[in-house]
Amino acid sequence: MSKDKINNYFTKKLSRLPVSAKTHTFDQLMKKSIDLSGVGIDSDEKFKKYFILKSAAKSIGAKLSFEENKELLNLKINNINDAYYNIVRMKAQKNNIKKVAYPNTFGYRDDIENEFNVNNWLKVVHLIYDSVANKEMTKQNALDYYSNFLNIEEDEDEKFKKWFKYYSDGEHLKYSSKEDEDMKKKAVYISDMGQGNSPYYSGGGSAYLGENTGYNMPGDSLDQHLFDHVSSNANKAVEDKDVFSNWKGKLHTAIRRIDKLLRTDRYMDSDTYRNLAENLMNLSLQVHTLKLANTITDVTYKAANKFTKLGHTEGAEILKKIAQEVPEQPPLNQGPDPRLEREENVAPAAPIAGVEEGAMQAEAPLEEVAEPEVEEPSPTSGIPKSDTVEPAALESIKPIPGARPGEYEELAGDINLDDAATKLDEVAGMLADRRIIRQLAEFDIMLDKLGIASMFPELAESQSKLIDAYSYALTRVTKMMGQLANAKTLVKAQTGIPGATEEVEPAEEVVPAPEQEVGEEELVAPELPE
């Protein structure tokens, strides 16, 4: 777009302004809109970037040209620190470092070391400050971590640490003064990352930002009091994270200890072991997933109560002991509200004539009103909680219709393998149908519609146990169906019971074994010998 035209974005903004088009203010806004349109601002996002860049450039004394503004608006800038980094990187790329060389009067010659990419160092300093500002690492930890991304084989990381520490500790300002500005090294590189109102500013001069715009050396203001405040907060945050991590580690150690106790208990029955192991596994998963100490403490106490209920008091005591050692969280408001202090310091106004007497008369009734009133009991205060409710008696439960008439009499009569196979098929069908589980699910839906489903946590547990039991029983029944089919085939193929021996007389006549168990269709009386 041409520099003397206005885009649609600013046209809409100007149309919404409550300013007449014939005023001088509107002419100034029109001129500014044309300039910003030429830069390339056509959205709220770029407009916000422009103000961030303008503030950052002003704080470090950098002058951005039309083309530089246009180029910077196309970069990713989310905060003031990103603006500092991109401005300095652009200036460093477009200007060469000026360094004064001195003659070698003593003839001493040392090997010239390889040069390092200053832009890489600038990026590392940017990452260090971001970590400190976000309270992810301390200043030293961030320096040790991000310096590993440099060339370690050529000792670039160690040289970067010395260079960073030199400027971060303010050693370059030890012998500086306004009269000695001409003796300073004219450096293009800036890294004074984001401390105070002007992260890149510390007073002095720069080769490319102009005179009296700051020393602009890496870490010029890293030792300022504002950064010390940010750094101390970051140190405290990291210490709190370390304490919290150590406490979680102790809790995981306690869980492993309890698991070892469960495995070595030879007198524990299988059901109790399964319940305790499931609770312990759920607790371990929650401790690993949750991020808040208070929440982890709650689930730990809950697991300890379950262990006590199941009779494993030793594991419950271990969990309660670790839960009591939870690190304290700092309060949100650590200081008094300054607004309250201002109200306390306000001098009392002079009493108005005729009002003081009325105030004295109203003082006694106000004191009576200020007395605390007795709270009325809540309508739900007398309702017992779910943990204190007694289960219903089995005698009060009305059983559903049982066996059909004459069903048990059929079992006393003559039966065969087909009858047994039919009965087993019926059992398998009932297990596969899961009717009881579905009825419990329907009951859960009813409670949800009534808004009281959360009062019945045992419902989900009973459904889960039923599903496990039905699945286990169904697998066993299907296995028995296969065994029954094999038994039926075996009985039809043989005339005797498997494993029984037949008695054979020495004569030609063969007497069959007595009391053979064969199918009903093969029950024929044997002929006796004459």
PDB file of C-alpha atoms in Angstrom, residues 181-386:
ATOM      1  CA  GLU A 181      32.657   7.630  28.133  1.00  0.00           C
ATOM      2  CA  ASP A 182      35.132   7.984  25.273  1.00  0.00           C
ATOM      3  CA  MET A 183      37.259   5.216  26.783  1.00  0.00           C
ATOM      4  CA  LYS A 184      34.451   2.711  26.706  1.00  0.00           C
ATOM      5  CA  LYS A 185      34.187  -0.009  24.162  1.00  0.00           C
ATOM      6  CA  LYS A 186      31.709   0.928  21.447  1.00  0.00           C
ATOM      7  CA  ALA A 187      29.672  -2.257  21.193  1.00  0.00           C
ATOM      8  CA  VAL A 188      26.659  -2.976  19.069  1.00  0.00           C
ATOM      9  CA  TYR A 189      25.429  -5.919  21.076  1.00  0.00           C
ATOM     10  CA  ILE A 190      22.778  -5.445  23.731  1.00  0.00           C
ATOM     11  CA  SER A 191      21.474  -7.931  26.207  1.00  0.00           C
ATOM     12  CA  ASP A 192      20.330  -5.994  29.244  1.00  0.00           C
ATOM     13  CA  MET A 193      17.277  -8.224  29.394  1.00  0.00           C
ATOM     14  CA  GLY A 194      14.096  -6.708  30.696  1.00  0.00           C
ATOM     15  CA  GLN A 195      14.817  -5.385  34.185  1.00  0.00           C
ATOM     16  CA  GLY A 196      12.694  -2.527  35.437  1.00  0.00           C
ATOM     17  CA  ASN A 197      11.139  -0.007  33.116  1.00  0.00           C
ATOM     18  CA  SER A 198      14.035  -0.199  30.662  1.00  0.00           C
ATOM     19  CA  PRO A 199      15.506  -3.684  30.377  1.00  0.00           C
ATOM     20  CA  TYR A 200      18.176  -2.602  27.931  1.00  0.00           C
ATOM     21  CA  TYR A 201      18.956   0.724  29.523  1.00  0.00           C
ATOM     22  CA  SER A 202      21.594   1.510  32.142  1.00  0.00           C
ATOM     23  CA  GLY A 203      22.984   4.924  31.206  1.00  0.00           C
ATOM     24  CA  GLY A 204      25.922   5.699  28.918  1.00  0.00           C
ATOM     25  CA  GLY A 205      26.355   5.536  25.167  1.00  0.00           C
ATOM     26  CA  SER A 206      25.974   3.132  22.275  1.00  0.00           C
ATOM     27  CA  ALA A 207      27.491   2.922  18.833  1.00  0.00           C
ATOM     28  CA  TYR A 208      24.225   2.540  16.986  1.00  0.00           C
ATOM     29  CA  LEU A 209      21.482   3.778  19.323  1.00  0.00           C
ATOM     30  CA  GLY A 210      22.951   7.255  19.664  1.00  0.00           C
ATOM     31  CA  GLU A 211      24.668   9.077  22.505  1.00  0.00           C
ATOM     32  CA  ASN A 212      23.402   8.916  26.105  1.00  0.00           C
ATOM     33  CA  THR A 213      21.141   5.983  25.363  1.00  0.00           C
ATOM     34  CA  GLY A 214      22.629   3.464  27.790  1.00  0.00           C
ATOM     35  CA  TYR A 215      25.684   1.266  27.903  1.00  0.00           C
ATOM     36  CA  ASN A 216      23.583  -1.432  26.289  1.00  0.00           C
ATOM     37  CA  MET A 217      25.950  -4.205  27.166  1.00  0.00           C
ATOM     38  CA  PRO A 218      24.760  -7.729  28.007  1.00  0.00           C
ATOM     39  CA  GLY A 219      23.252  -7.694  31.479  1.00  0.00           C
ATOM     40  CA  ASP A 220      23.693  -3.975  32.191  1.00  0.00           C
ATOM     41  CA  SER A 221      20.735  -3.869  34.554  1.00  0.00           C
ATOM     42  CA  LEU A 222      20.577  -7.503  35.646  1.00  0.00           C
ATOM     43  CA  ASP A 223      21.927  -6.328  39.002  1.00  0.00           C
ATOM     44  CA  GLN A 224      19.365  -3.562  39.493  1.00  0.00           C
ATOM     45  CA  HIS A 225      17.035  -3.646  42.484  1.00  0.00           C
ATOM     46  CA  LEU A 226      13.983  -4.416  40.354  1.00  0.00           C
ATOM     47  CA  PHE A 227      15.622  -7.464  38.869  1.00  0.00           C
ATOM     48  CA  ASP A 228      16.791  -8.481  42.322  1.00  0.00           C
ATOM     49  CA  HIS A 229      13.156  -8.440  43.368  1.00  0.00           C
ATOM     50  CA  VAL A 230      12.152 -10.568  40.374  1.00  0.00           C
ATOM     51  CA  SER A 231      15.116 -12.874  40.890  1.00  0.00           C
ATOM     52  CA  SER A 232      14.351 -13.337  44.591  1.00  0.00           C
ATOM     53  CA  ASN A 233      10.758 -14.193  43.756  1.00  0.00           C
ATOM     54  CA  ALA A 234      11.993 -16.696  41.179  1.00  0.00           C
ATOM     55  CA  ASN A 235      14.374 -18.214  43.738  1.00  0.00           C
ATOM     56  CA  LYS A 236      11.563 -18.559  46.256  1.00  0.00           C
ATOM     57  CA  ALA A 237       9.270 -20.100  43.640  1.00  0.00           C
ATOM     58  CA  VAL A 238      11.942 -22.630  42.683  1.00  0.00           C
ATOM     59  CA  GLU A 239      12.577 -23.433  46.356  1.00  0.00           C
ATOM     60  CA  ASP A 240       8.859 -23.983  46.910  1.00  0.00           C
ATOM     61  CA  LYS A 241       8.776 -26.307  43.895  1.00  0.00           C
ATOM     62  CA  ASP A 242      11.745 -28.233  45.280  1.00  0.00           C
ATOM     63  CA  VAL A 243      10.080 -28.605  48.686  1.00  0.00           C
ATOM     64  CA  PHE A 244       6.852 -29.734  47.036  1.00  0.00           C
ATOM     65  CA  SER A 245       8.715 -32.215  44.807  1.00  0.00           C
ATOM     66  CA  ASN A 246      10.595 -33.635  47.798  1.00  0.00           C
ATOM     67  CA  TRP A 247       7.331 -34.059  49.693  1.00  0.00           C
ATOM     68  CA  LYS A 248       5.766 -35.883  46.734  1.00  0.00           C
ATOM     69  CA  GLY A 249       8.849 -38.088  46.593  1.00  0.00           C
ATOM     70  CA  LYS A 250       8.399 -39.002  50.259  1.00  0.00           C
ATOM     71  CA  LEU A 251       4.762 -39.819  49.562  1.00  0.00           C
ATOM     72  CA  HIS A 252       5.721 -42.094  46.659  1.00  0.00           C
ATOM     73  CA  THR A 253       8.285 -43.778  48.912  1.00  0.00           C
ATOM     74  CA  ALA A 254       5.596 -44.365  51.535  1.00  0.00           C
ATOM     75  CA  ILE A 255       3.321 -45.882  48.886  1.00  0.00           C
ATOM     76  CA  ARG A 256       6.055 -48.296  47.822  1.00  0.00           C
ATOM     77  CA  ARG A 257       6.662 -49.182  51.465  1.00  0.00           C
ATOM     78  CA  ILE A 258       2.978 -49.957  52.021  1.00  0.00           C
ATOM     79  CA  ASP A 259       2.930 -52.034  48.834  1.00  0.00           C
ATOM     80  CA  LYS A 260       5.827 -54.082  50.191  1.00  0.00           C
ATOM     81  CA  LEU A 261       3.939 -54.592  53.459  1.00  0.00           C
ATOM     82  CA  LEU A 262       0.914 -55.857  51.556  1.00  0.00           C
ATOM     83  CA  ARG A 263       2.982 -58.301  49.513  1.00  0.00           C
ATOM     84  CA  THR A 264       4.702 -59.760  52.569  1.00  0.00           C
ATOM     85  CA  ASP A 265       1.510 -60.250  54.604  1.00  0.00           C
ATOM     86  CA  ARG A 266       0.866 -64.003  54.488  1.00  0.00           C
ATOM     87  CA  TYR A 267      -2.370 -63.923  56.491  1.00  0.00           C
ATOM     88  CA  MET A 268      -4.314 -61.443  54.336  1.00  0.00           C
ATOM     89  CA  ASP A 269      -7.190 -62.808  52.283  1.00  0.00           C
ATOM     90  CA  SER A 270      -7.386 -62.196  48.554  1.00  0.00           C
ATOM     91  CA  ASP A 271     -10.376 -59.813  48.604  1.00  0.00           C
ATOM     92  CA  THR A 272      -8.811 -57.515  51.190  1.00  0.00           C
ATOM     93  CA  TYR A 273      -5.510 -57.537  49.321  1.00  0.00           C
ATOM     94  CA  ARG A 274      -7.229 -56.639  46.057  1.00  0.00           C
ATOM     95  CA  ASN A 275      -9.128 -53.714  47.633  1.00  0.00           C
ATOM     96  CA  LEU A 276      -6.035 -52.358  49.370  1.00  0.00           C
ATOM     97  CA  ALA A 277      -3.921 -52.716  46.237  1.00  0.00           C
ATOM     98  CA  GLU A 278      -6.529 -50.909  44.123  1.00  0.00           C
ATOM     99  CA  ASN A 279      -6.742 -48.021  46.600  1.00  0.00           C
ATOM    100  CA  LEU A 280      -2.956 -47.786  46.752  1.00  0.00           C
ATOM    101  CA  MET A 281      -2.643 -47.782  42.958  1.00  0.00           C
ATOM    102  CA  ASN A 282      -5.298 -45.066  42.629  1.00  0.00           C
ATOM    103  CA  LEU A 283      -3.506 -42.953  45.233  1.00  0.00           C
ATOM    104  CA  SER A 284      -0.182 -43.320  43.417  1.00  0.00           C
ATOM    105  CA  LEU A 285      -1.793 -42.223  40.151  1.00  0.00           C
ATOM    106  CA  GLN A 286      -3.443 -39.195  41.778  1.00  0.00           C
ATOM    107  CA  VAL A 287      -0.224 -38.123  43.498  1.00  0.00           C
ATOM    108  CA  HIS A 288       1.596 -38.294  40.170  1.00  0.00           C
ATOM    109  CA  THR A 289      -1.113 -36.354  38.307  1.00  0.00           C
ATOM    110  CA  LEU A 290      -2.288 -33.674  40.748  1.00  0.00           C
ATOM    111  CA  LYS A 291      -0.383 -30.392  41.072  1.00  0.00           C
ATOM    112  CA  LEU A 292      -1.803 -28.820  44.258  1.00  0.00           C
ATOM    113  CA  ALA A 293      -0.546 -29.843  47.685  1.00  0.00           C
ATOM    114  CA  ASN A 294      -3.941 -29.395  49.350  1.00  0.00           C
ATOM    115  CA  THR A 295      -5.652 -31.679  46.840  1.00  0.00           C
ATOM    116  CA  ILE A 296      -2.987 -34.358  47.224  1.00  0.00           C
ATOM    117  CA  THR A 297      -3.371 -34.150  51.003  1.00  0.00           C
ATOM    118  CA  ASP A 298      -7.124 -34.670  50.723  1.00  0.00           C
ATOM    119  CA  VAL A 299      -6.817 -37.787  48.562  1.00  0.00           C
ATOM    120  CA  THR A 300      -4.093 -39.115  50.881  1.00  0.00           C
ATOM    121  CA  TYR A 301      -6.328 -38.786  53.942  1.00  0.00           C
ATOM    122  CA  LYS A 302      -9.161 -40.385  51.994  1.00  0.00           C
ATOM    123  CA  ALA A 303      -6.963 -43.364  51.120  1.00  0.00           C
ATOM    124  CA  ALA A 304      -5.812 -43.610  54.748  1.00  0.00           C
ATOM    125  CA  ASN A 305      -9.433 -43.766  55.910  1.00  0.00           C
ATOM    126  CA  LYS A 306     -10.107 -46.592  53.451  1.00  0.00           C
ATOM    127  CA  PHE A 307      -7.077 -48.476  54.768  1.00  0.00           C
ATOM    128  CA  THR A 308      -8.389 -48.057  58.312  1.00  0.00           C
ATOM    129  CA  LYS A 309     -11.811 -49.309  57.258  1.00  0.00           C
ATOM    130  CA  LEU A 310     -10.244 -52.409  55.682  1.00  0.00           C
ATOM    131  CA  GLY A 311      -8.230 -53.114  58.823  1.00  0.00           C
ATOM    132  CA  HIS A 312      -4.744 -52.113  57.635  1.00  0.00           C
ATOM    133  CA  THR A 313      -3.946 -49.533  60.329  1.00  0.00           C
ATOM    134  CA  GLU A 314      -0.194 -49.604  59.733  1.00  0.00           C
ATOM    135  CA  GLY A 315      -0.550 -48.361  56.163  1.00  0.00           C
ATOM    136  CA  ALA A 316      -3.107 -45.756  57.260  1.00  0.00           C
ATOM    137  CA  GLU A 317      -0.721 -44.340  59.879  1.00  0.00           C
ATOM    138  CA  ILE A 318       2.078 -44.087  57.310  1.00  0.00           C
ATOM    139  CA  LEU A 319      -0.132 -42.132  54.900  1.00  0.00           C
ATOM    140  CA  LYS A 320      -1.451 -39.811  57.622  1.00  0.00           C
ATOM    141  CA  LYS A 321       2.066 -39.047  58.814  1.00  0.00           C
ATOM    142  CA  ILE A 322       3.221 -38.014  55.332  1.00  0.00           C
ATOM    143  CA  ALA A 323       0.024 -36.011  54.726  1.00  0.00           C
ATOM    144  CA  GLN A 324       0.673 -33.989  57.884  1.00  0.00           C
ATOM    145  CA  GLU A 325       4.074 -32.936  56.513  1.00  0.00           C
ATOM    146  CA  VAL A 326       2.549 -31.119  53.529  1.00  0.00           C
ATOM    147  CA  PRO A 327       4.454 -27.873  52.754  1.00  0.00           C
ATOM    148  CA  GLU A 328       2.561 -24.717  53.561  1.00  0.00           C
ATOM    149  CA  GLN A 329       1.346 -22.538  50.723  1.00  0.00           C
ATOM    150  CA  PRO A 330       1.905 -18.765  51.047  1.00  0.00           C
ATOM    151  CA  PRO A 331      -1.240 -16.670  51.445  1.00  0.00           C
ATOM    152  CA  LEU A 332      -2.469 -14.764  48.438  1.00  0.00           C
ATOM    153  CA  ASN A 333      -2.374 -11.360  50.172  1.00  0.00           C
ATOM    154  CA  GLN A 334       0.852 -11.115  52.165  1.00  0.00           C
ATOM    155  CA  GLY A 335       0.522  -7.438  53.002  1.00  0.00           C
ATOM    156  CA  PRO A 336      -2.168  -5.031  54.124  1.00  0.00           C
ATOM    157  CA  ASP A 337      -4.374  -3.462  51.527  1.00  0.00           C
ATOM    158  CA  PRO A 338      -2.969   0.007  50.702  1.00  0.00           C
ATOM    159  CA  ARG A 339      -6.509   1.269  50.207  1.00  0.00           C
ATOM    160  CA  LEU A 340      -7.287   0.397  53.821  1.00  0.00           C
ATOM    161  CA  GLU A 341      -4.157   2.218  54.981  1.00  0.00           C
ATOM    162  CA  ARG A 342      -5.244   5.334  53.154  1.00  0.00           C
ATOM    163  CA  GLU A 343      -8.629   5.145  54.808  1.00  0.00           C
ATOM    164  CA  GLU A 344      -7.036   4.793  58.246  1.00  0.00           C
ATOM    165  CA  ASN A 345      -4.780   7.812  57.701  1.00  0.00           C
ATOM    166  CA  VAL A 346      -7.654  10.084  56.719  1.00  0.00           C
ATOM    167  CA  ALA A 347      -8.303  12.672  59.439  1.00  0.00           C
ATOM    168  CA  PRO A 348     -11.799  12.619  60.918  1.00  0.00           C
ATOM    169  CA  ALA A 349     -14.089  15.336  59.678  1.00  0.00           C
ATOM    170  CA  ALA A 350     -15.360  17.982  62.078  1.00  0.00           C
ATOM    171  CA  PRO A 351     -18.760  17.209  63.569  1.00  0.00           C
ATOM    172  CA  ILE A 352     -21.693  19.160  62.236  1.00  0.00           C
ATOM    173  CA  ALA A 353     -23.825  21.016  64.711  1.00  0.00           C
ATOM    174  CA  GLY A 354     -27.076  19.265  65.531  1.00  0.00           C
ATOM    175  CA  VAL A 355     -25.869  15.926  64.233  1.00  0.00           C
ATOM    176  CA  GLU A 356     -23.651  14.836  67.129  1.00  0.00           C
ATOM    177  CA  GLU A 357     -26.564  14.539  69.550  1.00  0.00           C
ATOM    178  CA  GLY A 358     -28.541  12.410  67.131  1.00  0.00           C
ATOM    179  CA  ALA A 359     -25.548  10.192  66.625  1.00  0.00           C
ATOM    180  CA  MET A 360     -25.193   9.665  70.375  1.00  0.00           C
ATOM    181  CA  GLN A 361     -28.834   8.697  70.632  1.00  0.00           C
ATOM    182  CA  ALA A 362     -28.536   6.235  67.767  1.00  0.00           C
ATOM    183  CA  GLU A 363     -25.369   4.645  69.143  1.00  0.00           C
ATOM    184  CA  ALA A 364     -27.142   2.334  71.590  1.00  0.00           C
ATOM    185  CA  PRO A 365     -29.606   0.884  69.049  1.00  0.00           C
ATOM    186  CA  LEU A 366     -26.741   0.329  66.610  1.00  0.00           C
ATOM    187  CA  GLU A 367     -24.844  -1.656  69.216  1.00  0.00           C
ATOM    188  CA  GLU A 368     -27.886  -3.824  69.780  1.00  0.00           C
ATOM    189  CA  VAL A 369     -28.191  -4.487  66.079  1.00  0.00           C
ATOM    190  CA  ALA A 370     -24.500  -5.340  65.856  1.00  0.00           C
ATOM    191  CA  GLU A 371     -24.887  -8.237  68.269  1.00  0.00           C
ATOM    192  CA  PRO A 372     -24.526 -11.579  66.493  1.00  0.00           C
ATOM    193  CA  GLU A 373     -27.791 -13.300  65.816  1.00  0.00           C
ATOM    194  CA  VAL A 374     -28.326 -16.955  66.498  1.00  0.00           C
ATOM    195  CA  GLU A 375     -28.253 -18.817  63.229  1.00  0.00           C
ATOM    196  CA  GLU A 376     -31.332 -20.823  62.448  1.00  0.00           C
ATOM    197  CA  PRO A 377     -30.734 -24.510  61.890  1.00  0.00           C
ATOM    198  CA  SER A 378     -30.520 -25.529  58.269  1.00  0.00           C
ATOM    199  CA  PRO A 379     -33.343 -27.747  56.976  1.00  0.00           C
ATOM    200  CA  THR A 380     -30.728 -30.315  55.970  1.00  0.00           C
ATOM    201  CA  SER A 381     -28.736 -30.207  59.224  1.00  0.00           C
ATOM    202  CA  GLY A 382     -30.575 -33.200  60.690  1.00  0.00           C
ATOM    203  CA  ILE A 383     -30.051 -35.439  57.674  1.00  0.00           C
ATOM    204  CA  PRO A 384     -27.310 -38.012  58.329  1.00  0.00           C
ATOM    205  CA  LYS A 385     -24.438 -38.253  55.898  1.00  0.00           C
ATOM    206  CA  SER A 386     -23.831 -41.212  53.619  1.00  0.00           C
TER     207      SER A 386
END
